[in-house]
Amino acid sequence: MLFKALSAAVYGIDAHIIDVEVDFSGIVQKDETFNTVGLPDAAVRESRDRVRAAIKNSGFDIPPTRITINLAPADLKKEGSGFDLPIAIGILGAYGSLHIKDLSDFLLVGELGLDGTLRAVQGMLPIAIAARAKGIRNLVIPASNAREAAVVEGVNVYPVRSLLEVRELLNQAAFGAIAAVPLRVETGAMLDEMQSFAHDFKDVRGQQVAKRALEVAAAGGHNILMIGPPGSGKTMLAKRLPSILAPLRFEEALETTKIHSVAGVLNGEDGLVTHRPFRSPHHTISDAGLIGGGAVPRPGEVSLAHNGLLFLDELPEFPRNVLEVLRQPLEDGVVTIARASMSLSFPARFMLAAAMNPCPCGYFNDKSRECSCTPPLIQRYVSKVSGPLLDRIDIHIEVPAVQYKELRSGTAAEGSAEIRRRVLAARERQHLRFAVKNAERTKGSARAASQAVYSNAQMNTQQIRSFCELSTDAERLLERAMQQQGLSARAHDRILKVARTIADLDAAEDVAVKHIAEAIQYRTLDRSYWS
């Protein structure tokens, strides 16, 4: 007899609906044979032992027959333990243990324990989105995954804890009277909750120039590099940067949550990522760990930082090949990982914050201590960070050692709340500006949301020309800086983007000379600092 259930497989950050077909035939002399076909991986093939034990320990008796499980379409590789539940339900349906005969409106996902209990699986949010796209109204999943899936509107999410609960729910559905109430969550309330941060800029003494640079970076989503001696506060500043970033919009939160769900780092109790991610990998990380990889590619740190902040401390200590893989995501906001059997793309639009010492000993150009490094040693050290990578970092700022008087000053420093208000005002100006432009370009089409730009750092060449028009004096200043410092065309665009952000912080409609001058100062370290 043939019985069919629906499940899903995750590829990249998207899910595909899978038909789980179960057929049994013939009485065998010994234990039943159990074959799974349709490109299953090891975890799926091992499901036969988990499913057999779960069915038995849930009180069901299966005669020794030949069971064939087909996962269709057969040309897509299936991985993970989420197919345990649909396989078990398919077997019970094939043997007549279910009253319901048509499960086309139910999607089942979950890992089974040997006692029949259900355990969480990865990638539930993209599975829920795929179910809604296919018009499947009911999602039966482990209770620990329920809040994550309930974020998606238009799908009835039924959290269950055991195989027996699933059977009871489906039997009730056969008579049109499901007693269980679908889980609902208020996503708006989750995002509107007051965000609290463990670190605040009021703890930082001195470093007014660095604080200003970080404010500009946060206001426009610009990448920033801090250079200074040990103990000057570079890491301290970076840890406080999330406290002044703009809050996540729902579309950003949903896309970020998909990545964290697929990677298995999502907190099941939250269900939705409500804070911008802050990722700070150690400098011993591999290129695959940073960019993503594996036989079946998984997101790396750059994708886990999507719509958030990636902090690389001690930048030259990272291997050169690891840093160079950052070029594509910094430029395109996406990572493409190719394998012989597949090619997957992961979103990677993040804000990069990096910190480094100016030399191996850390005291080059320091006024209080003498540097013990030779020029060749310094050159080898700084050459680990290539010119093309520096070109993709909008702001380079020196963070000098803090003087004693500043450390012991009783004057209260400006806190994150005040800085964040200015950042949010600048972001609102950018949002309104780009919303008008996107509406003009797309004329209200459905592609507007996917093509929208929300920060100055994301502007393309056409938008730079439209929104960064310069006066004659500003043009002359920028031209002189380009010629004297030997800056690249990419640096030219970065200067204009940063200048536009500075103008937004000043609530100015046009980019003035003073805005260009300040933006140019943020590009001098990579050319003149070590000369």
Phi, psi and omega in degrees: 000143182253136176223142184234136173234167181245139175218197182208151176237142183259130174234121185066239175245015178241156181244152177236137180289134181240132173275124177256104183259129182240131179223138174232148181200141171075141175267126179261162185285323183251210178299154182295148172270147189221106182243135177241126180236164181110039180058052177280149173271186185299319181297324179287320179296324179289348183299335182300324180286320178294316182295316181300314181292320181296318179296316181295314183284352174268002174097012179258148180244124180249123177293154181289096180231171176273118182248129177240127178250124177244125178256108186247145004289143188284348183269000176260131180289134180253131179221158177097170183263005183291347180276357181303310185295310180296328177294315180297317179294322177298320179293315179297321178294321180294327180271005176083020180273000178242142176282328182282140182247341183239113180253025184292345180255013179233134173244127186243132178215139175162150175267137181260136167277168182294338179268004178093001177282157183256139179240156184292155175231166180273155173078029184288327181296309176299331176294317178296321178294319178295322178297317178297320181296328180271002179077019177275118191277333189242133181237117180253112190218166176301146183300327182287347175260358194293315183297324179298315182285329183290350175297331182278120179280151179094004178230133176276114183260119179251107178282130181230158184241351182204165178296324179296321178296321180296315180300317180296318180297316181291325177293324175295321179297331180297333180254010175071026183218074178282121182285329183291147179259128179300145180286138176233141175230148179264097183293325179298317179294325179296320181282334182276354180300144179299123181272127178247146183233142182286337184240143183224145181292346178292345177280347185270123177264137180068209176055045181294322180295317179295321177298318179297318179297320179293325176296317178296317180299316181293324183292328182247001182070032185273147173287147184219141176238127178251129182239128180183169182289165177300139177082006181279349176105018182297310180294322179299317178295316182297322180293339179266354180298320179301336184287349179242007178282153178293146179293160179289137166281162185299319180299319178293318181298321181294315181293321178295320180295324178302315181295315181293327178293315180296323181282348178079022181249009181279135175284115184297334180288332180279312180083336182213136175285114185254348176247148175297132183298147173233110182245132182224078182289152177288155185288355176274003182296149178273169178296324178292323178293326181280315188263340184108157180168197185114167178302314167253107191305136176240156181297143174260191183297326181294328178280326176294338177270006181306132184065017179221216189236131173249118182251121177248103179274149183053060188306316181292347178282344175288141177302145184302318182293332178290317180294324184292335179288352177284347186301310183298309181295326178294328182272318189254342183074018180210152178240128177248122181245118184255136173232170182299325185260348183197162174223121184239146177242135178241137175298143180207052177265096185230166174260124182266127170239125182231154179223145180205154170279155181284347181200172181302319179280337175096000189241022173295132181069011179275135185279341184262338181225149183271137179283135181257008185267144175278155179305317177298324180293319178296319181296317178296323182293309184285338180289349175295337175258108189287159176301314178301325178289317177299324179299331182273000176258119190291319189238125173244122186227139176275135178241091183287168177296143181280133179285156183301316182299325178289322180296321185264006181294140179271358180288129181290132178280155178294133183272173182295327183298317180293316179296320183294326178298319178292321179297315181295323178296318178294320178296324179295321177297318179295318181299315180295319181297311183287330179296318178296314182295318179295322178296323178292320184286320187262347180054042175078017181287167181290346181279352185301317183296318182288335181263358186294147175244132187242355178218158183297328181295340182267002183295141173269181185299317180297319180290325176300315180294326182285319190256356183237043177292138186245150172285172180299317180295319179294321176300317182295319179296315180294320179297317180295320179295319179299318183287317184287324184262354179064040183282153182275172176297325178294320177297324177302313180294322180295321178298317180295321179296315180295319178298321177298320178295317178299320177296323178295322177295330177273002183059036181261139179286322184249154176278116184264176180300317183296329178290318177296319181298316180293319180296323179296323180298335179277002180243011188270338189295321184288347181251322190245348189296319185262005182273000000 
